[in-house]
Coordinates of C-alpha atoms and ligand atoms in Angstrom, one line a residue:
Chain A
M1201 CA 122.7 116.0 80.3
M1202 CA 123.3 119.6 82.1
L1203 CA 122.9 120.4 85.6
M1204 CA 121.6 124.0 85.6
K1205 CA 123.5 126.3 88.0
R1206 CA 122.1 127.2 91.4
R1207 CA 124.4 130.6 90.5
D1208 CA 121.8 131.1 87.3
F1209 CA 118.5 130.5 89.1
L1210 CA 119.4 133.0 92.6
K1211 CA 119.7 136.1 90.4
V1212 CA 115.9 135.3 89.2
G1213 CA 115.2 134.2 93.3
A1214 CA 116.9 137.5 93.8
A1215 CA 113.8 140.0 93.1
A1216 CA 111.3 138.3 95.2
G1217 CA 114.4 138.9 98.0
A1218 CA 112.7 142.2 98.8
M1219 CA 110.2 140.3 100.6
A1220 CA 113.1 138.9 103.0
S1221 CA 112.7 140.3 106.3
L1222 CA 114.1 140.3 109.7
Y1223 CA 113.8 137.2 111.4
G1224 CA 113.1 137.0 115.4
C1225 CA 113.2 133.3 117.0
A1226 CA 109.8 131.7 115.3
G1227 CA 111.2 129.3 113.1
G1228 CA 114.7 129.0 115.3
G1229 CA 117.1 129.0 112.4
K1230 CA 115.9 130.4 109.0
A1231 CA 115.2 127.6 106.1
S1232 CA 117.4 127.9 103.0
G1233 CA 117.6 125.6 100.3
H1234 CA 116.6 124.3 97.1
V1235 CA 113.3 122.7 96.6
V1236 CA 111.9 121.2 93.3
V1237 CA 108.3 121.1 93.1
V1238 CA 106.5 118.2 90.2
G1239 CA 103.2 119.2 89.5
G1240 CA 101.5 123.0 89.4
G1241 CA 97.7 121.4 89.9
Y1242 CA 96.0 121.8 93.2
G1243 CA 99.1 120.5 95.5
G1244 CA 102.0 121.6 93.9
A1245 CA 101.1 125.2 92.8
T1246 CA 100.2 125.9 96.6
V1247 CA 103.4 124.1 98.5
A1248 CA 105.4 126.8 96.0
K1249 CA 103.7 129.9 97.6
Y1250 CA 103.6 129.1 101.0
L1251 CA 107.4 127.4 100.7
R1252 CA 108.2 130.7 99.4
M1253 CA 105.6 133.0 101.7
W1254 CA 106.7 131.5 104.7
S1255 CA 110.2 131.5 104.2
E1256 CA 110.3 134.6 102.9
G1257 CA 111.7 133.9 100.1
G1258 CA 114.5 132.3 101.7
V1259 CA 114.2 128.7 99.9
Q1260 CA 114.6 128.8 96.4
V1261 CA 111.2 126.7 94.3
T1262 CA 111.4 125.3 91.3
L1263 CA 108.0 124.0 89.5
I1264 CA 107.9 122.1 86.4
E1265 CA 104.8 121.7 85.0
R1266 CA 104.1 119.8 81.9
N1267 CA 100.9 122.2 81.0
P1268 CA 101.5 126.0 79.8
T1269 CA 98.9 127.0 82.0
F1270 CA 96.8 125.8 85.2
I1271 CA 93.0 124.2 84.3
S1272 CA 90.8 123.4 86.8
C1273 CA 89.2 120.0 87.3
P1274 CA 86.7 121.9 90.5
I1275 CA 84.5 123.9 88.1
S1276 CA 85.4 121.7 84.8
N1277 CA 82.1 120.5 85.0
L1278 CA 80.3 123.8 84.7
V1279 CA 81.9 124.1 81.2
I1280 CA 80.3 120.5 80.4
G1281 CA 77.0 121.9 81.6
G1282 CA 77.0 124.8 79.6
Q1283 CA 77.2 126.8 82.4
K1284 CA 81.1 128.1 82.1
T1285 CA 84.3 127.9 79.9
M1286 CA 87.7 126.9 80.1
E1287 CA 88.7 130.5 80.0
D1288 CA 86.9 130.4 83.6
I1289 CA 89.1 127.8 84.8
T1290 CA 92.0 128.3 83.5
I1291 CA 95.0 130.6 85.5
S1292 CA 98.1 131.3 84.5
Y1293 CA 101.4 130.9 86.6
E1294 CA 102.8 134.5 86.2
G1295 CA 101.7 135.0 90.2
L1296 CA 103.8 132.0 91.0
R1297 CA 106.3 134.0 89.0
N1298 CA 105.9 137.0 89.4
K1299 CA 105.0 137.6 93.0
W1300 CA 106.6 135.0 94.6
G1301 CA 109.4 134.4 92.3
V1302 CA 108.7 130.7 92.1
R1303 CA 110.6 128.9 89.2
V1304 CA 108.5 127.8 87.0
I1305 CA 109.5 125.9 84.0
Q1306 CA 107.2 123.9 81.7
D1307 CA 108.6 120.5 80.7
D1308 CA 107.9 117.0 81.8
V1309 CA 109.8 115.3 84.8
V1310 CA 110.9 111.7 83.4
A1311 CA 112.8 110.2 85.9
V1312 CA 114.2 111.2 89.9
D1313 CA 117.2 110.1 91.1
A1314 CA 116.9 109.8 94.8
T1315 CA 120.5 109.2 95.5
K1316 CA 122.0 112.0 93.6
R1317 CA 119.4 114.4 94.8
T1318 CA 118.6 115.3 90.3
V1319 CA 115.3 115.1 88.5
S1320 CA 115.5 114.7 85.1
L1321 CA 113.4 116.4 82.5
K1322 CA 111.9 115.5 79.1
G1323 CA 113.6 118.6 77.2
G1324 CA 116.8 117.4 78.4
S1325 CA 118.7 118.9 81.3
A1326 CA 118.5 118.1 85.1
L1327 CA 117.8 119.8 88.4
S1328 CA 119.1 118.8 91.6
Y1329 CA 117.5 119.8 94.8
D1330 CA 117.8 119.7 98.7
R1331 CA 114.0 118.4 98.8
L1332 CA 111.7 117.3 96.0
V1333 CA 107.6 117.7 96.1
L1334 CA 106.3 115.0 93.6
S1335 CA 102.1 116.4 93.5
P1336 CA 101.9 115.0 90.1
G1337 CA 98.0 113.7 90.3
V1338 CA 96.8 110.8 88.8
D1339 CA 97.0 108.4 85.8
F1340 CA 95.2 106.0 84.2
M1341 CA 95.4 102.4 84.4
W1342 CA 94.4 101.7 80.8
D1343 CA 95.1 97.7 81.3
E1344 CA 91.9 97.8 83.3
I1345 CA 90.0 99.0 79.8
P1346 CA 92.2 97.1 77.2
A1347 CA 90.8 99.0 74.5
L1348 CA 91.7 102.0 75.5
K1349 CA 95.1 101.9 75.6
G1350 CA 95.9 103.3 72.2
A1351 CA 95.3 107.1 71.8
E1352 CA 92.8 107.4 68.7
A1353 CA 90.6 105.0 71.0
Q1354 CA 90.9 107.8 74.2
S1355 CA 90.6 110.1 71.2
K1356 CA 86.8 109.2 70.7
V1357 CA 85.7 107.5 74.3
L1358 CA 86.2 110.7 76.8
H1359 CA 87.2 110.5 80.3
A1360 CA 88.1 114.3 81.0
W1361 CA 88.9 113.5 84.2
K1362 CA 91.7 115.5 83.6
A1363 CA 90.8 119.4 82.8
G1364 CA 91.6 120.6 79.2
P1365 CA 91.2 119.8 75.6
Q1366 CA 89.3 116.3 76.7
T1367 CA 86.5 118.8 78.6
V1368 CA 86.2 120.8 75.3
A1369 CA 86.0 117.5 73.6
L1370 CA 83.3 115.9 76.3
R1371 CA 81.2 119.1 75.5
K1372 CA 81.4 118.9 71.8
Q1373 CA 80.3 115.4 71.7
L1374 CA 77.2 115.9 73.8
E1375 CA 76.2 119.3 72.0
S1376 CA 76.4 117.0 68.3
M1377 CA 74.3 114.2 70.1
K1378 CA 70.3 113.9 68.9
D1379 CA 67.8 114.5 71.8
G1380 CA 66.7 111.0 72.6
G1381 CA 70.4 110.0 73.0
V1382 CA 72.3 108.7 75.6
Y1383 CA 75.3 109.6 77.7
A1384 CA 76.8 107.3 80.0
I1385 CA 79.0 108.0 82.7
S1386 CA 81.2 105.3 84.2
I1387 CA 82.6 105.6 87.7
P1388 CA 85.7 103.0 88.9
K1389 CA 86.0 101.4 92.2
A1390 CA 86.7 103.8 95.4
P1391 CA 89.9 105.2 95.6
Y1392 CA 89.5 107.6 92.6
R1393 CA 89.6 111.8 92.5
C1394 CA 87.1 113.6 93.5
P1395 CA 84.1 111.0 95.1
P1396 CA 81.3 113.4 94.1
G1397 CA 83.0 114.5 91.0
P1398 CA 81.0 111.7 88.5
Y1399 CA 77.2 112.5 90.1
E1400 CA 77.8 115.6 89.7
R1401 CA 78.7 115.4 86.5
A1402 CA 75.7 113.4 86.0
C1403 CA 73.1 115.8 87.4
L1404 CA 75.1 119.3 85.1
V1405 CA 74.4 116.5 82.0
A1406 CA 71.1 115.5 83.2
N1407 CA 70.1 119.1 83.3
Y1408 CA 71.6 119.7 80.1
F1409 CA 69.5 117.7 78.3
K1410 CA 66.5 118.9 80.9
Q1411 CA 66.4 122.1 79.0
S1412 CA 67.7 121.4 75.6
K1413 CA 67.7 117.7 75.0
P1414 CA 64.4 116.5 77.1
K1415 CA 64.5 113.3 75.3
S1416 CA 67.5 112.2 76.2
K1417 CA 69.1 109.8 79.0
V1418 CA 72.0 109.8 81.3
V1419 CA 72.8 106.4 82.7
I1420 CA 75.6 106.2 85.4
L1421 CA 77.5 102.8 85.7
D1422 CA 78.8 103.2 88.8
A1423 CA 81.2 100.1 89.6
N1424 CA 80.8 100.5 93.3
E1425 CA 78.0 99.2 95.4
D1426 CA 76.6 102.5 95.8
V1427 CA 76.4 106.6 95.3
M1428 CA 80.3 106.8 96.7
S1429 CA 79.5 110.5 98.4
K1430 CA 76.1 112.5 99.5
K1431 CA 74.2 110.0 98.3
G1432 CA 71.0 110.9 100.5
L1433 CA 71.6 114.6 98.5
F1434 CA 72.0 113.2 94.9
T1435 CA 69.7 110.7 95.0
K1436 CA 67.1 113.0 96.0
A1437 CA 68.1 115.4 93.3
W1438 CA 67.6 112.6 90.6
S1439 CA 64.0 112.1 91.9
D1440 CA 62.9 115.2 91.9
L1441 CA 65.1 117.3 89.3
Y1442 CA 66.1 114.5 86.6
K1443 CA 62.8 112.1 86.8
G1444 CA 63.5 109.3 84.2
I1445 CA 66.5 110.9 82.8
V1446 CA 69.1 109.9 85.1
E1447 CA 69.0 105.8 85.9
Y1448 CA 71.6 104.6 88.3
R1449 CA 73.4 101.5 88.1
N1450 CA 75.4 100.0 91.3
N1451 CA 77.7 97.1 90.9
S1452 CA 78.3 97.6 87.3
E1453 CA 82.2 97.8 86.8
V1454 CA 83.3 98.5 83.3
K1455 CA 85.6 95.6 82.1
D1456 CA 86.0 97.1 78.1
V1457 CA 84.7 99.2 76.0
E1458 CA 83.8 98.7 71.9
V1459 CA 85.1 101.3 70.5
G1460 CA 83.6 101.9 67.4
S1461 CA 79.9 101.3 68.6
N1462 CA 80.1 103.2 72.0
T1463 CA 79.7 100.4 73.6
A1464 CA 80.7 99.7 77.3
V1465 CA 81.3 95.3 78.1
L1466 CA 79.9 95.0 82.4
E1467 CA 80.8 91.6 83.4
F1468 CA 77.6 89.7 82.4
D1469 CA 76.3 92.6 80.1
K1470 CA 76.5 95.6 77.4
F1471 CA 76.0 98.8 77.5
K1472 CA 75.6 100.9 74.3
A1473 CA 75.6 104.4 74.5
D1474 CA 75.3 107.5 72.1
V1475 CA 78.4 109.6 74.6
L1476 CA 80.2 107.1 76.2
N1477 CA 82.1 108.8 79.4
I1478 CA 84.8 106.2 81.0
I1479 CA 86.6 107.4 83.9
P1480 CA 88.9 104.5 84.7
P1481 CA 90.7 103.4 87.2
H1482 CA 93.7 105.7 88.6
R1483 CA 96.7 105.3 90.2
A1484 CA 99.5 107.9 91.3
G1485 CA 101.1 110.1 88.5
D1486 CA 103.7 107.8 86.6
I1487 CA 106.7 109.7 88.1
A1488 CA 106.1 108.2 91.0
H1489 CA 106.0 105.1 90.1
K1490 CA 109.4 105.8 88.3
S1491 CA 110.8 107.4 91.3
G1492 CA 111.0 103.9 92.9
I1493 CA 109.2 105.0 96.1
K1494 CA 106.9 103.1 98.4
L1495 CA 103.1 102.5 97.2
V1496 CA 101.0 100.8 98.8
N1497 CA 99.0 98.0 95.9
N1498 CA 101.5 99.4 93.6
R1499 CA 98.9 102.6 93.5
W1500 CA 99.3 104.8 95.7
V1501 CA 102.7 106.3 97.7
D1502 CA 102.9 105.5 100.9
I1503 CA 103.8 108.4 103.1
N1504 CA 104.3 110.0 106.7
W1505 CA 101.4 111.8 107.9
L1506 CA 104.0 114.7 109.4
S1507 CA 105.5 115.4 106.9
M1508 CA 103.7 114.2 103.5
E1509 CA 107.5 112.5 103.3
S1510 CA 107.4 109.5 101.6
T1511 CA 108.3 106.4 104.1
S1512 CA 111.1 104.7 101.8
T1513 CA 112.7 107.7 100.8
P1514 CA 114.2 110.3 102.2
G1515 CA 113.9 113.6 100.7
I1516 CA 110.5 113.2 98.7
H1517 CA 107.6 114.3 99.9
V1518 CA 104.4 113.6 97.6
L1519 CA 101.3 115.1 98.2
G1520 CA 97.2 115.1 96.6
D1521 CA 95.6 112.6 94.5
A1522 CA 98.8 110.6 94.3
I1523 CA 99.2 109.3 98.1
F1524 CA 97.4 106.7 100.0
P1525 CA 94.8 108.3 101.9
A1526 CA 93.8 108.6 105.9
P1527 CA 90.9 107.0 106.7
T1528 CA 88.0 108.4 104.6
M1529 CA 90.6 111.2 103.3
P1530 CA 88.7 112.1 100.1
K1531 CA 91.0 112.4 97.0
S1532 CA 90.0 116.5 96.2
G1533 CA 91.5 119.9 95.3
H1534 CA 90.9 121.1 98.7
M1535 CA 92.4 118.4 100.3
A1536 CA 95.9 118.6 97.8
N1537 CA 96.1 122.3 98.8
Q1538 CA 96.2 121.6 102.6
H1539 CA 98.7 118.6 102.1
G1540 CA 100.6 121.5 100.3
K1541 CA 100.8 124.1 103.4
L1542 CA 101.2 121.0 105.9
A1543 CA 104.5 119.7 103.3
A1544 CA 105.6 123.8 103.5
A1545 CA 105.4 124.1 106.8
A1546 CA 107.2 120.3 107.8
I1547 CA 109.7 121.2 104.3
L1548 CA 110.9 124.3 106.3
N1549 CA 110.9 123.2 109.4
M1550 CA 113.5 120.4 108.4
L1551 CA 115.5 122.7 106.4
S1552 CA 116.4 124.6 109.4
G1553 CA 117.2 121.9 111.5
Q1554 CA 113.9 121.7 113.0
E1555 CA 111.4 118.6 113.7
P1556 CA 107.8 119.1 111.7
N1557 CA 105.6 119.8 113.7
P1558 CA 103.6 117.4 115.9
E1559 CA 100.1 118.3 115.4
P1560 CA 99.5 118.6 112.1
V1561 CA 95.3 119.2 111.3
V1562 CA 93.9 118.7 107.5
M1563 CA 90.3 119.9 106.7
N1564 CA 88.6 119.2 103.5
T1565 CA 85.2 121.1 101.8
C1566 CA 83.8 119.7 98.5
Y1567 CA 80.8 121.4 96.9
S1568 CA 79.2 120.0 94.2
F1569 CA 76.6 121.6 92.1
V1570 CA 73.2 119.7 90.7
D1571 CA 71.8 122.0 88.5
S1572 CA 73.1 125.4 87.7
K1573 CA 72.4 127.6 91.4
N1574 CA 72.0 124.1 94.0
V1575 CA 74.6 122.9 95.4
I1576 CA 75.4 120.3 98.3
H1577 CA 78.6 120.3 100.2
V1578 CA 80.5 117.6 102.2
S1579 CA 83.0 118.9 104.7
S1580 CA 85.4 117.0 107.2
V1581 CA 88.4 117.7 110.0
H1582 CA 91.7 115.3 110.1
Q1583 CA 93.4 115.6 113.4
Y1584 CA 96.9 113.7 113.6
D1585 CA 96.4 110.6 116.0
A1586 CA 100.0 109.6 117.4
A1587 CA 98.8 106.3 118.3
T1588 CA 97.9 105.3 114.7
K1589 CA 100.4 107.4 113.7
T1590 CA 97.9 108.9 110.9
V1591 CA 95.4 112.1 110.5
Q1592 CA 91.9 110.3 111.9
P1593 CA 88.7 112.3 111.4
V1594 CA 87.4 114.5 113.7
K1595 CA 84.1 112.6 115.4
G1596 CA 81.5 114.8 115.7
A1597 CA 82.9 117.5 112.9
G1598 CA 81.7 117.6 109.4
G1599 CA 78.7 116.3 107.4
V1600 CA 76.8 117.1 104.4
S1601 CA 74.4 120.3 103.5
A1602 CA 70.9 120.1 104.6
A1603 CA 69.5 120.1 101.3
R1604 CA 70.9 121.5 98.3
N1605 CA 70.5 125.2 98.2
E1606 CA 71.2 128.5 96.1
L1607 CA 73.2 130.2 98.5
E1608 CA 75.5 127.1 98.7
G1609 CA 75.8 127.8 94.8
K1610 CA 77.1 131.6 95.6
V1611 CA 79.5 130.2 98.1
A1612 CA 80.9 127.0 95.9
L1613 CA 82.2 130.1 93.1
G1614 CA 83.4 132.2 95.9
W1615 CA 85.4 128.9 97.4
A1616 CA 86.8 128.5 93.7
Q1617 CA 87.5 132.3 93.6
N1618 CA 89.6 131.9 96.9
I1619 CA 91.3 128.8 96.5
W1620 CA 92.6 129.3 93.2
A1621 CA 93.8 133.0 94.6
D1622 CA 95.9 130.8 97.3
M1623 CA 97.5 128.9 95.3
L1624 CA 98.4 131.2 92.5
A1625 CA 98.0 134.9 93.3
Chain B
M624 CA 126.2 142.7 115.2
K625 CA 125.6 143.9 118.7
M626 CA 122.7 144.3 119.0
F627 CA 121.2 141.1 117.8
V628 CA 123.1 139.0 120.7
P629 CA 120.1 139.5 123.0
L630 CA 117.5 138.3 120.4
A631 CA 119.8 134.8 119.6
A632 CA 120.3 134.5 122.9
A633 CA 116.1 134.7 123.6
C634 CA 115.8 132.4 120.7
L635 CA 117.7 130.1 122.3
L636 CA 116.3 130.3 125.7
A637 CA 112.7 129.9 124.0
S638 CA 114.3 126.9 121.8
A639 CA 115.2 125.3 124.6
S640 CA 112.0 125.6 126.8
A641 CA 110.5 124.5 123.7
A642 CA 111.8 121.5 123.4
H643 CA 109.0 118.9 122.8
A644 CA 106.3 121.9 122.4
A645 CA 104.4 122.7 120.6
D646 CA 105.9 124.1 116.9
P647 CA 106.5 128.0 117.0
N648 CA 104.4 128.0 113.9
L649 CA 101.8 126.7 115.0
G650 CA 99.3 128.9 115.3
R651 CA 100.2 129.9 111.4
N652 CA 100.1 126.8 110.2
L653 CA 96.3 126.6 111.6
A654 CA 95.6 129.3 109.9
A655 CA 96.7 127.9 106.9
T656 CA 93.8 125.2 106.9
C657 CA 91.0 128.2 106.5
A658 CA 92.7 129.9 103.9
N659 CA 91.4 127.9 101.3
C660 CA 88.1 129.9 102.0
H661 CA 88.8 132.2 103.7
G662 CA 92.2 133.4 101.8
T663 CA 96.1 133.0 102.0
N664 CA 96.2 134.6 105.3
G665 CA 92.4 135.3 106.0
N666 CA 92.6 138.2 102.8
A667 CA 89.3 136.4 101.3
V668 CA 89.3 137.7 97.5
K669 CA 87.0 140.8 97.0
G670 CA 83.7 140.2 95.6
S671 CA 84.2 136.6 96.4
G672 CA 81.6 136.4 98.6
I673 CA 83.6 135.0 101.8
D674 CA 84.2 136.6 104.9
G675 CA 88.2 138.1 105.1
L676 CA 89.8 137.5 108.7
A677 CA 92.5 139.5 108.3
G678 CA 93.0 141.9 111.6
I679 CA 89.3 141.0 112.9
P680 CA 89.5 141.2 116.5
K681 CA 90.8 138.0 118.2
D682 CA 87.5 138.0 120.5
K683 CA 85.5 139.4 117.8
T684 CA 86.8 135.5 115.4
L685 CA 86.3 133.8 119.0
Q686 CA 82.7 134.3 119.5
K687 CA 81.9 134.5 116.3
L688 CA 83.3 130.6 116.2
A689 CA 81.5 129.7 119.6
D690 CA 78.4 131.2 117.8
F691 CA 78.8 128.6 114.8
R692 CA 79.1 125.8 117.8
S693 CA 76.6 126.5 119.3
G694 CA 74.1 126.9 116.6
D695 CA 73.7 130.6 117.5
K696 CA 75.0 131.9 114.1
P697 CA 73.2 129.7 111.4
A698 CA 75.6 128.8 108.9
S699 CA 76.0 127.1 106.1
I700 CA 79.0 124.7 106.9
M701 CA 81.1 126.8 109.6
H702 CA 78.9 124.6 112.4
Q703 CA 80.6 121.5 111.0
I704 CA 84.0 122.4 110.8
V705 CA 84.3 124.6 113.9
K706 CA 83.6 121.3 115.7
G707 CA 86.9 119.9 114.4
Y708 CA 89.3 122.0 116.0
T709 CA 89.7 122.2 119.6
D710 CA 89.5 125.8 122.2
A711 CA 92.9 125.7 121.8
Q712 CA 93.3 126.0 118.6
L713 CA 90.8 128.4 117.5
D714 CA 92.2 130.4 119.9
L715 CA 95.6 130.2 118.0
I716 CA 93.9 130.4 114.6
A717 CA 91.8 133.6 115.8
T718 CA 95.2 135.3 117.1
Y719 CA 97.2 134.6 114.3
F720 CA 94.0 136.5 111.8
A721 CA 94.4 139.6 114.3
A722 CA 97.6 140.1 113.7
Q723 CA 97.4 139.8 110.1
K724 CA 97.0 143.3 107.4
Ligands
FAD2209 C1 85.1 116.5 87.4 C2 86.3 116.7 88.4 C3 85.5 117.9 89.4 C4 86.2 117.9 90.7 N1 85.8 119.1 91.7 C5 86.1 119.4 92.8 C6 86.2 119.9 93.9 O1 84.6 120.6 93.4 N2 86.5 120.3 94.7 C7 87.7 120.0 95.2 O2 88.1 119.9 96.1 N3 88.2 118.8 93.9 C8 87.6 118.3 93.1 N4 88.2 117.5 91.5 C9 89.3 116.9 92.7 C10 90.7 117.9 92.1 O3 90.4 118.4 90.8 C11 92.2 116.8 92.4 O4 91.4 115.9 93.5 C12 93.0 117.5 92.3 O5 93.6 118.0 91.3 C13 94.2 117.3 92.7 O6 95.6 117.7 93.0 P1 96.7 117.1 92.8 O7 98.0 118.4 93.0 O8 97.1 115.9 93.6 O9 97.3 116.9 91.5 P2 96.8 118.1 89.9 O10 95.8 119.2 90.3 O11 95.6 116.9 88.6 O12 98.1 118.1 89.2 C14 99.1 117.6 88.9 C15 99.6 118.2 88.0 O13 100.7 117.4 87.7 C16 100.6 117.9 86.6 N5 102.3 116.5 86.0 C17 101.8 115.0 86.1 N6 103.0 114.1 86.4 C18 104.6 115.3 85.8 C19 105.4 115.9 85.3 N7 105.7 114.3 84.9 N8 106.3 116.3 84.7 C20 105.5 117.7 85.1 N9 104.5 118.0 85.4 C21 103.7 116.6 85.5 C22 100.0 117.6 85.6 O14 100.0 118.3 84.5 C23 99.0 118.5 86.3 O15 99.1 119.8 86.5 C24 87.7 117.4 90.9 C25 87.9 116.3 90.2 C26 87.7 116.4 88.6 C27 88.1 115.2 88.1

């Protein structure tokens, strides 16, 4: 195990030194130090860019991501529905490297030593940090769907709940399904990543069937008691647009799968599909579990809302889907981006000997396509509340679309362009 | 170095009197909550169809926000979001964006 020399790294960072300019009083002392970020998704890419931007190049940032490029989950349901391609949702890390001077390493973080303040990479090296940010997203609890534990079973019964090869594979399964076939999607009990996401996918698959395989059906097996997000708007889309195609079943938790026959095993019942899309229950990404930091329900990371720092382990901040959420807060890319900015501001204060901002605010917007053009949204704003030490949804703010509409279809694509640029460009 | 002394002294004074007060970067932090849609520092991606906010005079932004809040200006989503922020926060946000290029 070899520690990368900080000196070598400073050379890389120097390119961005040109950005540094004279500081006024703004942040008090100027922040410096080395922040390591694990995961280059919605949370991780954002915190990396904002640390560099707001410190004017003063803080060194290393981002470790196992994938060579960023692939977005938002908009990936349009790839499955046939409106977009993988190219449309894939973005390189060159902007973070070249424009912001982030050192991006493609590798897997396999261990964290919170006492020595180091992370170990699969490639064999180790890095030391002043502050560590984990934004590893989610990993699946395969024990809950025992037949899907093996890699081969997982390649047949797909989740496509992390955008990438599975997104393409699910589209292929749908394309090769015969007309008159049944696509079933299972939703785990909340909380899960992107509350409206499975219902959006059901709509877009139904839209594809309506146009290309009109005798086919979409069955939603929801482990929850009811539709978890934008209920009125989704059920209206199913009855207006997909009557006879979409069937919604509540309280239908999938306990296991018979892989050979694409059969979902429910508590009292079985359901056989032609294309079976199982979204298993998930929890904070594995590295959060290996770090030894405090988890809630052995699933999600417990954090301090002023800094996104672990409540148990100083120096480790956690963002995005991996955290135990604040009241009514969804696990979304939009929210992970907001976490990234909250953490960047807090880390810069802490690295320059200041307290974190005592009154952070985060907000959320999630757009869902119900067909190729019409979109519905849900929004919320969350302000820090000192009494409960968490961010609370502001009463009277936020809400959902009045009705599905094409204007928001355009806004949803504009949202994607802007959030991708806000993270990566 | 001499010319920096008054500045440093001013900083000390400012941070002493600002103890327990708002974070000096509050406006920046609040404005960053808008950037997901309106672009980093209010520079929306060209052609994205979403309004940029950088360099817009403060009064203009505040008026627009007030109109969203009252419903005078119809919106798909901003009428819901604006209600999540206090007037003081909106003021800081509009001030921050007005100063951006
Ligand atoms: C189909 C679908 C549609 C969605 N639509 C929307 C939407 O419209 N709007 C919205 O706001 N949200 C949406 N979401 C939710 C959104 O994708 C997630 O909430 C968001 O990605 C969370 O960000 P994150 O940073 O926590 O995790 P991610 O974005 O998943 O990033 C985690 C990254 O960490 C990497 N990683 C993990 N562990 C390691 C390790 N040990 N070493 C190195 N790298 C590691 C992973 O490879 C990954 O790139 C959708 C999700 C899905 C599945």
